Each structure stands twice: as structure tokens, then as C-alpha cells.
Coordinates of C-alpha atoms (C1' of nucleotides) in Angstrom, one line a residue:
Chain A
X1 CA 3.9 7.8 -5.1
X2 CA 0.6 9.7 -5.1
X3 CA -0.2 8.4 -1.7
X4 CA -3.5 9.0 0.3
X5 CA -1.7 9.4 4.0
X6 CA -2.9 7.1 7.1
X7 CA -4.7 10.2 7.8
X8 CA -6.8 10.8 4.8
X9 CA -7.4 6.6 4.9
X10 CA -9.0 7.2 8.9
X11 CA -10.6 10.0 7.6
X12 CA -13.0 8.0 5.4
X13 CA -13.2 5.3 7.1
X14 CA -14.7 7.3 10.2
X15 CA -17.1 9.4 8.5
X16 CA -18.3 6.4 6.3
X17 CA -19.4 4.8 9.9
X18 CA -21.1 8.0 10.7
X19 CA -22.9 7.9 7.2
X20 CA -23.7 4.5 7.8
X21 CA -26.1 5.5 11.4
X22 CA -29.1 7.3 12.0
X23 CA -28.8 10.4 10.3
X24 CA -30.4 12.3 13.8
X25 CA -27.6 10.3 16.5
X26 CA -25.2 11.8 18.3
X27 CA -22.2 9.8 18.1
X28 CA -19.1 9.5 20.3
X29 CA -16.0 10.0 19.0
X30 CA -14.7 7.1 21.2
X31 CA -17.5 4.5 19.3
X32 CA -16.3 5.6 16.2
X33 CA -12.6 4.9 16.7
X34 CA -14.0 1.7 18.2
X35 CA -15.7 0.8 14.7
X36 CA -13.1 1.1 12.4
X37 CA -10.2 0.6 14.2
X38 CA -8.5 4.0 14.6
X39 CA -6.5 5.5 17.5
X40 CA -9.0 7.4 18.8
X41 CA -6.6 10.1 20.0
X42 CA -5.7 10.6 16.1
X43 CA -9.2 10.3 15.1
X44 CA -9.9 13.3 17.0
X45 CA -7.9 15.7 15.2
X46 CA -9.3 14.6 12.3
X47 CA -12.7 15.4 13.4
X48 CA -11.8 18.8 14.4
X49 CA -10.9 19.0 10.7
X50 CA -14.6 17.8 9.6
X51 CA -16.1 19.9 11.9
X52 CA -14.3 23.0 10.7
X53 CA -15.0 22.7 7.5
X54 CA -18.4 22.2 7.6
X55 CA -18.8 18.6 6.9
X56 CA -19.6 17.2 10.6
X57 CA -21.6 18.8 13.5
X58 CA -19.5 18.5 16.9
X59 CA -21.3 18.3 20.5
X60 CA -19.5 19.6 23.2
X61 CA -19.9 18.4 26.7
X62 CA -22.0 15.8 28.5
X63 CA -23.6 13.7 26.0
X64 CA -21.7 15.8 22.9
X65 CA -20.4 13.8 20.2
X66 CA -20.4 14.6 16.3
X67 CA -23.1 13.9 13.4
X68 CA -22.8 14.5 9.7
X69 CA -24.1 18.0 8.8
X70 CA -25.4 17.0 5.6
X71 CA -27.1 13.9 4.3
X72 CA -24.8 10.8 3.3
X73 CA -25.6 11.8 0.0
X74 CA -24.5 15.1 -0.3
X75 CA -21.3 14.5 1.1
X76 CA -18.5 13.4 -1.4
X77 CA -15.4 11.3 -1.1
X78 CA -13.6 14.9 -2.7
X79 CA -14.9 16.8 0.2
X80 CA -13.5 14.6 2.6
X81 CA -10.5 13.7 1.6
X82 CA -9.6 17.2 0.5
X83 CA -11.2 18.2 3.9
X84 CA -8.5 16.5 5.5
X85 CA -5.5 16.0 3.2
X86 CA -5.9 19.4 1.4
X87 CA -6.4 20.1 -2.7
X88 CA -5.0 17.7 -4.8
X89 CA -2.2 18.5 -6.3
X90 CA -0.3 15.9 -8.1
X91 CA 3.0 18.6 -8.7
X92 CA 3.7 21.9 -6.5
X93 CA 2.9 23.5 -10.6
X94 CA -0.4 23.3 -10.6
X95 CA -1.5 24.1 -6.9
X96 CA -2.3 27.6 -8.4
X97 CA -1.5 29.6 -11.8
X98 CA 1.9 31.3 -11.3
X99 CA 2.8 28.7 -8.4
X100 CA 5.5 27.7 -10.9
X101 CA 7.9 29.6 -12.7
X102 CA 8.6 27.2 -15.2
X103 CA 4.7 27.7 -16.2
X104 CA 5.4 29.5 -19.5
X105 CA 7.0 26.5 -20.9
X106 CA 6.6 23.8 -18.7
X107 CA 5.3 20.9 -21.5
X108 CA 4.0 18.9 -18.3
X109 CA 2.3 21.2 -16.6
X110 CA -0.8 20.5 -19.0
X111 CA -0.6 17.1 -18.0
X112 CA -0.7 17.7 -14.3
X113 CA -3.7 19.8 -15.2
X114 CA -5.6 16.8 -16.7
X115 CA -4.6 14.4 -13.3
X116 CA -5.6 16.6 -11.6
X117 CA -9.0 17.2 -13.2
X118 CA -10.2 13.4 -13.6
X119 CA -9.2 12.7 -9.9
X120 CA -11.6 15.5 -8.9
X121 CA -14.1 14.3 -10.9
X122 CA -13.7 10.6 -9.9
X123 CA -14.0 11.6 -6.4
X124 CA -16.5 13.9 -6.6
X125 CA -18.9 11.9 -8.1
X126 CA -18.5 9.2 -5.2
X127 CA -20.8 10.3 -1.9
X128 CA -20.9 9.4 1.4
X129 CA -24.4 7.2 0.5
X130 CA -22.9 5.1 -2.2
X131 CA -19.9 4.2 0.1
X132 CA -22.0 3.4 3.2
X133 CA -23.6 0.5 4.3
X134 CA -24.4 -1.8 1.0
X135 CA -25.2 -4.7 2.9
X136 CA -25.5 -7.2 0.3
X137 CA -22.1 -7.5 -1.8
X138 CA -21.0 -3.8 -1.1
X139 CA -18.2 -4.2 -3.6
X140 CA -20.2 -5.2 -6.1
X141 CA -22.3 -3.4 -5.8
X142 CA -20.3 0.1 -6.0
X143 CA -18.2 -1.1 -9.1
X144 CA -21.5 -1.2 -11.0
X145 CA -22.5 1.5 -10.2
X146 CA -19.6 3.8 -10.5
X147 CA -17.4 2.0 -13.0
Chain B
X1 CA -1.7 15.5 -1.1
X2 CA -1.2 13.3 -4.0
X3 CA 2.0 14.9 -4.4
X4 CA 4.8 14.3 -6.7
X5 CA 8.0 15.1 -4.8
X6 CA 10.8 17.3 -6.0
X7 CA 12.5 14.1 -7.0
X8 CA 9.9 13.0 -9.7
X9 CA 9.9 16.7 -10.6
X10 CA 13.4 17.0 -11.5
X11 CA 13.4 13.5 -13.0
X12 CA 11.2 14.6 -15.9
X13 CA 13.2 17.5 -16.5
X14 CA 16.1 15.9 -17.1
X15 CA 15.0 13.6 -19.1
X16 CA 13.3 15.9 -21.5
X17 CA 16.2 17.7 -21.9
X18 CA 17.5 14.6 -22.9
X19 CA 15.0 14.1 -25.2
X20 CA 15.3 17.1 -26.6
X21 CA 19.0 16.5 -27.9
X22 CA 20.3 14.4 -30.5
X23 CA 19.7 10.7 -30.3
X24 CA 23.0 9.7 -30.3
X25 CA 24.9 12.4 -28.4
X26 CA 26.3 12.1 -25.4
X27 CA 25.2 14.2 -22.7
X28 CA 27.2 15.6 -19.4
X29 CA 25.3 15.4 -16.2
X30 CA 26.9 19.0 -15.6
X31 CA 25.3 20.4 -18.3
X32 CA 22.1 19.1 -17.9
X33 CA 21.9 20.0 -14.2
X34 CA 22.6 23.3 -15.1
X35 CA 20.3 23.5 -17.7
X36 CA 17.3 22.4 -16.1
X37 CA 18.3 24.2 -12.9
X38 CA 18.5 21.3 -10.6
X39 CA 20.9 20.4 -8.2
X40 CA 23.9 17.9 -10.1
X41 CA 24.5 16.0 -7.4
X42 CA 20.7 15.2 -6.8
X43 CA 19.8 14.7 -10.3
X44 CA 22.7 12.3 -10.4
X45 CA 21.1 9.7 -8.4
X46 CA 17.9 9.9 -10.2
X47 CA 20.0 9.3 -13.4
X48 CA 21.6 6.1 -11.8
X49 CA 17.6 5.6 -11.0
X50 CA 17.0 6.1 -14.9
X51 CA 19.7 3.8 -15.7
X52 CA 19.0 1.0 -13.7
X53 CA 15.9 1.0 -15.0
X54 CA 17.0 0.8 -18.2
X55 CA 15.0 4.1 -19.7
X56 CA 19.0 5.9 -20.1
X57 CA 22.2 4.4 -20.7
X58 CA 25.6 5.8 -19.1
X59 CA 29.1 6.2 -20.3
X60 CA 31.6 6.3 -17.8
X61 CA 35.0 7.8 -17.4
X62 CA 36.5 10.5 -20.0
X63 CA 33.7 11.3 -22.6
X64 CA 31.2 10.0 -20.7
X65 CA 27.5 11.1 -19.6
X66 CA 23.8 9.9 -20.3
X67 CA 21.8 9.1 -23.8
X68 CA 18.5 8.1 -23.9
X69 CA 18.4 3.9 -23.9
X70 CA 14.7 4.4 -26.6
X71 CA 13.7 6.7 -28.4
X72 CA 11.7 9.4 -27.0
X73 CA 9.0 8.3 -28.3
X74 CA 9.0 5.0 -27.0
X75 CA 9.4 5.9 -23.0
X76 CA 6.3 6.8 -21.9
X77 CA 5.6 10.1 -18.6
X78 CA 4.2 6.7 -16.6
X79 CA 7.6 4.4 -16.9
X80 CA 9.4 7.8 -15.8
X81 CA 7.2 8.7 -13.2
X82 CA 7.3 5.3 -11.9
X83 CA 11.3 4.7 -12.4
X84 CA 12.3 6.9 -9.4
X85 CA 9.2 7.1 -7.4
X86 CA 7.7 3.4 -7.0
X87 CA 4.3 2.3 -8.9
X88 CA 1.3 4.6 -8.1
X89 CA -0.6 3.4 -5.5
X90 CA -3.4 6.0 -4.4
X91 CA -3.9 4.0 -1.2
X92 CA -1.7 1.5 0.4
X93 CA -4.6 -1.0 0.2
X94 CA -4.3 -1.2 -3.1
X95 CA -0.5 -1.6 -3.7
X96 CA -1.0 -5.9 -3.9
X97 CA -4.2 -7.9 -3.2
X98 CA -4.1 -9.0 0.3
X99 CA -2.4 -5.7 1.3
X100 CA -5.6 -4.3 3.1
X101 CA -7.1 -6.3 5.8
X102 CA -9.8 -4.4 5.2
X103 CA -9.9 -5.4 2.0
X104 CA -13.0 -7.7 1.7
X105 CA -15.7 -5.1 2.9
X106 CA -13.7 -1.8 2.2
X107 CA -16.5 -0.4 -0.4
X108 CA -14.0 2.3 -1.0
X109 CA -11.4 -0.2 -2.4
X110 CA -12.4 0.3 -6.0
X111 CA -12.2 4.0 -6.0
X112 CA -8.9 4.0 -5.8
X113 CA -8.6 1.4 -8.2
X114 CA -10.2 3.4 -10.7
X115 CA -8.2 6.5 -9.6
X116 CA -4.8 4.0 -10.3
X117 CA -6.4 2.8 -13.4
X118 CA -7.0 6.2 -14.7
X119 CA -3.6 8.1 -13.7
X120 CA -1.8 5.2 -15.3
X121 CA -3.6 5.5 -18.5
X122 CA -3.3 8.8 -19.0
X123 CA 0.1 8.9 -18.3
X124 CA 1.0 6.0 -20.2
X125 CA -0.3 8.1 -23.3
X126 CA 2.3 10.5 -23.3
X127 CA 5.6 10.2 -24.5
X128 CA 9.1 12.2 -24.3
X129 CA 8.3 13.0 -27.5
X130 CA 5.4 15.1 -27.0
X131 CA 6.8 16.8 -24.4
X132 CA 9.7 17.4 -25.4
X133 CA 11.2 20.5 -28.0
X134 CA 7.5 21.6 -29.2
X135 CA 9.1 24.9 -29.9
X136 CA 5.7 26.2 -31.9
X137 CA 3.9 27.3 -28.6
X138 CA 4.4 23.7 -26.8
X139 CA 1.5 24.3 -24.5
X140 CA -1.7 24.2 -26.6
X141 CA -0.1 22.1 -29.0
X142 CA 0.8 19.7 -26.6
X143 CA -3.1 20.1 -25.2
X144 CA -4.8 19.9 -28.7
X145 CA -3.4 16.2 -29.2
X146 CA -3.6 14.9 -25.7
X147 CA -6.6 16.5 -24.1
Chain C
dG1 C1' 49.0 6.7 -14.6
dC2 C1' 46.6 11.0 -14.6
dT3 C1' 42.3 12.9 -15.2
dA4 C1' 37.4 13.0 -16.5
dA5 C1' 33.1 11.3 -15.5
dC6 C1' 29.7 8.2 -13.4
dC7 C1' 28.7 4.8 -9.2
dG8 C1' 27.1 4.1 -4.7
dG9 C1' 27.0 4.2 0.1
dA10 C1' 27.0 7.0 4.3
dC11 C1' 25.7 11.1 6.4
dT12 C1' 22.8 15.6 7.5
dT13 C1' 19.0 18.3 7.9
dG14 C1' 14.3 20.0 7.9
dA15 C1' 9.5 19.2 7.5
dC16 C1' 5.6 16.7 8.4
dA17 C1' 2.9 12.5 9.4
dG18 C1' 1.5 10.3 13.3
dG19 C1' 0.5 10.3 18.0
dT20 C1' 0.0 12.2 23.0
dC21 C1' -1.0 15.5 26.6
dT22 C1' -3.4 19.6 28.5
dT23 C1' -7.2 23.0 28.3
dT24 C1' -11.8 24.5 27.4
dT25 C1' -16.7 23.8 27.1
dA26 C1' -21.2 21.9 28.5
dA27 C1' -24.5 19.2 31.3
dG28 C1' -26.4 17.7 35.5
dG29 C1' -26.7 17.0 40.3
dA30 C1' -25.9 18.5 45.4
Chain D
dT1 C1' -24.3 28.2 41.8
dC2 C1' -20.7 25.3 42.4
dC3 C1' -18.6 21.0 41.6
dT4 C1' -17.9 17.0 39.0
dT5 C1' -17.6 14.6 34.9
dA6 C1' -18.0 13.8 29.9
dA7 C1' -16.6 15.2 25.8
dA8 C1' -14.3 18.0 22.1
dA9 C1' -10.5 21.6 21.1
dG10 C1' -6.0 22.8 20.8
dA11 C1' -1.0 22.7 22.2
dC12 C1' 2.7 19.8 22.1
dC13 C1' 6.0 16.0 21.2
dT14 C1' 8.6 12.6 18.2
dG15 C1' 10.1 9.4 14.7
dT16 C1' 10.4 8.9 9.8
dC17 C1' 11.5 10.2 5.3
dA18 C1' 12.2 13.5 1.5
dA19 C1' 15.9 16.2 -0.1
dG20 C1' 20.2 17.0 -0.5
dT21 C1' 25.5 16.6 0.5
dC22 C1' 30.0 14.3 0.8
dC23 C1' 33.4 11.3 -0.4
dG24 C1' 35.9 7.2 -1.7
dG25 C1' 35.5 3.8 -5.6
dT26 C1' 35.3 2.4 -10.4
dT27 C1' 35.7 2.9 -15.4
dA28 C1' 37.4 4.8 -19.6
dG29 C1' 40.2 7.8 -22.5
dC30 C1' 44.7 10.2 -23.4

DNA sequence: GCTAACCGGACTTGACAGGTCTTTTAAGGA
DNA sequence: TCCTTAAAAGACCTGTCAAGTCCGGTTAGC
């Protein structure tokens, strides 16, 4: 349960390649899906997602292409995934007050509350800069860091 | 995304109804169906689920129905949770070690550890016994011992 | 052996993840 | 200023799986 879908999993792993270039190049969607393995045809879509809401810049036309909007480090793994997989929601309750009808008395519904809550801020404390490019012992690395 | 489907959902109703009745009585599928307004012939696979994995016991034939197998409050939201919908596994990378090909240099690997690590925790520290019957407003008092 | 109740497999349906195809936009050269 | 080509945007398709339903089988009491 509580899976992150192939999409939200592409997702990442294509903006982390954009986060890990020059912050001022251009890159084309086909390099990209070339990097991290991705249909590229699928990646695209997911772009369009990025680029609506704000995360990515997209380049029409000869010598288009997308770039991050913001620096790596003001990016953060909540923002994306939520970008492309939408809120997290661990139940249908707790997508918004009233949602549920079982609310009132719902014992769980508290509980859903709190998952909810330490995802977010698990994920939101995570950017785009920490994930990118830690050339020596990225895993390392990161657990220190974060955990 | 991060959803619990409608299974999971009615799972823990039924079982805290269950957990809200006497230990030892017997309880009819039909009437706890009804009572937590799901579907009986639904909620009766998730009970053979709930059975199987030991967390209720069944009765068949005349005089039959479900009991809880523990008391409530020694089943835990997480062995629920996981009974009918499979372990939680944020990301399918991290499901087993060697799952992910990507696993080696994936920095983001550990974040979803961590976001495993944490969901299981905190649902691990609730019981059917909290959630259950808390008929003194069963909301904050359920939210001033957990949270 | 009749009836009450759970067991368990097969079947149906609808939504959505996952992937493909067509259209629009922009740049650059004749 | 057209035409061609590169590239993203958007419409479209399709297989899978959640969410139920149905029905014969099995077990237990009367």
C-alpha cells in the first residue's frame, strides 16, 4: 500500500538530472529520458506537469527544452512529488475537512491527520540540492544529513 | 497519492466495531456490515483476510460469526493496515534490497526509507483499543495521548 | 438433513496508470 | 515571408487492478 506510482518515481528521477546540470542550460527532454532511463514519450507529460506548476521552465521550438525555474535548493522533494502525484492523502478522510462524513466520530481520522503531517514534513525538508549530484558516497552522505 | 483504498478503509471499521463489543461475543458479519455501512459481501473477504491472518477468529455454520483472535489492545492500526493491504512500501525500490536496480546510487533511496520507518512507527503505536468506544469525545482524547 | 453462517474462487465493471499519436509553437534559412 | 524542422503541448488509446458481485462448497447446530 501507500505507493509512490511509476510516475511520481520518473518524476524525481528526471528533475534530479536537471538539478544535477548547469543551472543556466537548456535541456532536452529527449537527454533527459536518455539519463535516467525513462520513456521519453511518458516523461513528457510529466514535464508538462512541472512546467505548469511552476517548478520547470519549458522552451518551445528550435533549440527549446526545459530548465529548473528555481535553484536546486529551493525546490523540494514535496513539491515534486505532489506536483505530479497530487496531495498526499493517506485516506479519501482527510483530503479536506468535511470530505468525510464519518468525520464527527471517525477515531482514525486523527491518525490519518498525523501521516499525513510527518510525510509532509519529511519531504519537505528534502530539496532538489541535497538529492543531486553527491559525488562522493551520495548515500551516505544524505542519511547523515537528513536522518 | 499515498492512498489507502476503500478496502483498508472498511477493514478498520469493521474491526473496531469489533473491538468495540464484548470480548467474547460472537459477532454476525450481517450486523457488522450494516453497522459500519459497508458492503457484506465486500467486508466478508477482508474478514477471511483478517482471519487468515490470524488478528480474528471465525465460527462457522449456525451461531457462527467473527471475535477478535487478541485483545484490542494487543492488535496494533499497522498489523491491520498491513493484513489486507500488503506491507507499506512508499516506493517499490524499497519493498526488499535488491528490488531497485537503481539502488546503489539512488540518493533518494533513504527518503523513503525514513518515510516507511516513520508510517510504521506511528502506526504501530496505536491499538484497537484506543480507537475504539472512546465515547467521552473520542477525538481529542484520542489526540491528547497519541499526538 | 435442513438451515444458518462463513469459505473461496470466478466473474464484472469502472477508473486510472501507463503509454502513444497528433497538433501547435518557435527558430532559422531560402 | 514562407517552408522546414525541432521541440513541447495536448488529445487519445489501452491494459491492469481496485472494488464489488455471484454462486457453489463446507462446516456446525438443531
Amino acid at each position: 500500500m501507500m505507493e509512490l506510482t511509476r510516475k511520481g518515481d520518473y518524476a524525481i528521477r528526471g528533475i534530479i538530472y536537471l538539478a544535477g546540470q548547469p543551472l543556466d542550460k537548456i535541456s532536452l527532454l529527449s537527454d533527459i529520458a536518455a539519463a535516467v532511463d525513462v520513456p521519453q514519450t511518458f516523461l513528457a507529460k510529466i514535464f508538462q506537469q512541472f512546467s505548469k506548476s511552476g517548478i520547470v521552465r519549458s522552451y518551445r521550438g528550435t533549440g527549446g527544452g526545459f530548465m529548473l525555474a528555481r535553484a536546486p535548493e529551493q525546490i523540494t522533494l514535496l513539491e515534486v512529488v505532489e506536483a505530479v502525484e497530487g496531495p498526499i492523502t493517506p485516506n479519501r478522510c482527510v483530503v479536506a475537512p468535511g470530505e468525510c462524513d464519518r468525520d464527527g466520530f471517525c477515531t482514525v481520522h486523527p491518525v490519518w491527520e498525523q501521516v499525513k503531517r510527518q510525510i509532509r514534513q519529511l519531504l519537505s525538508g528534502i530539496t532538489l540540492k541535497d538529492l543531486a549530484n553527491n559525488e562522493n558516497n551520495p548515500i551516505s552522505a544524505t542519511s547523515k544529513t537528513v536522518f
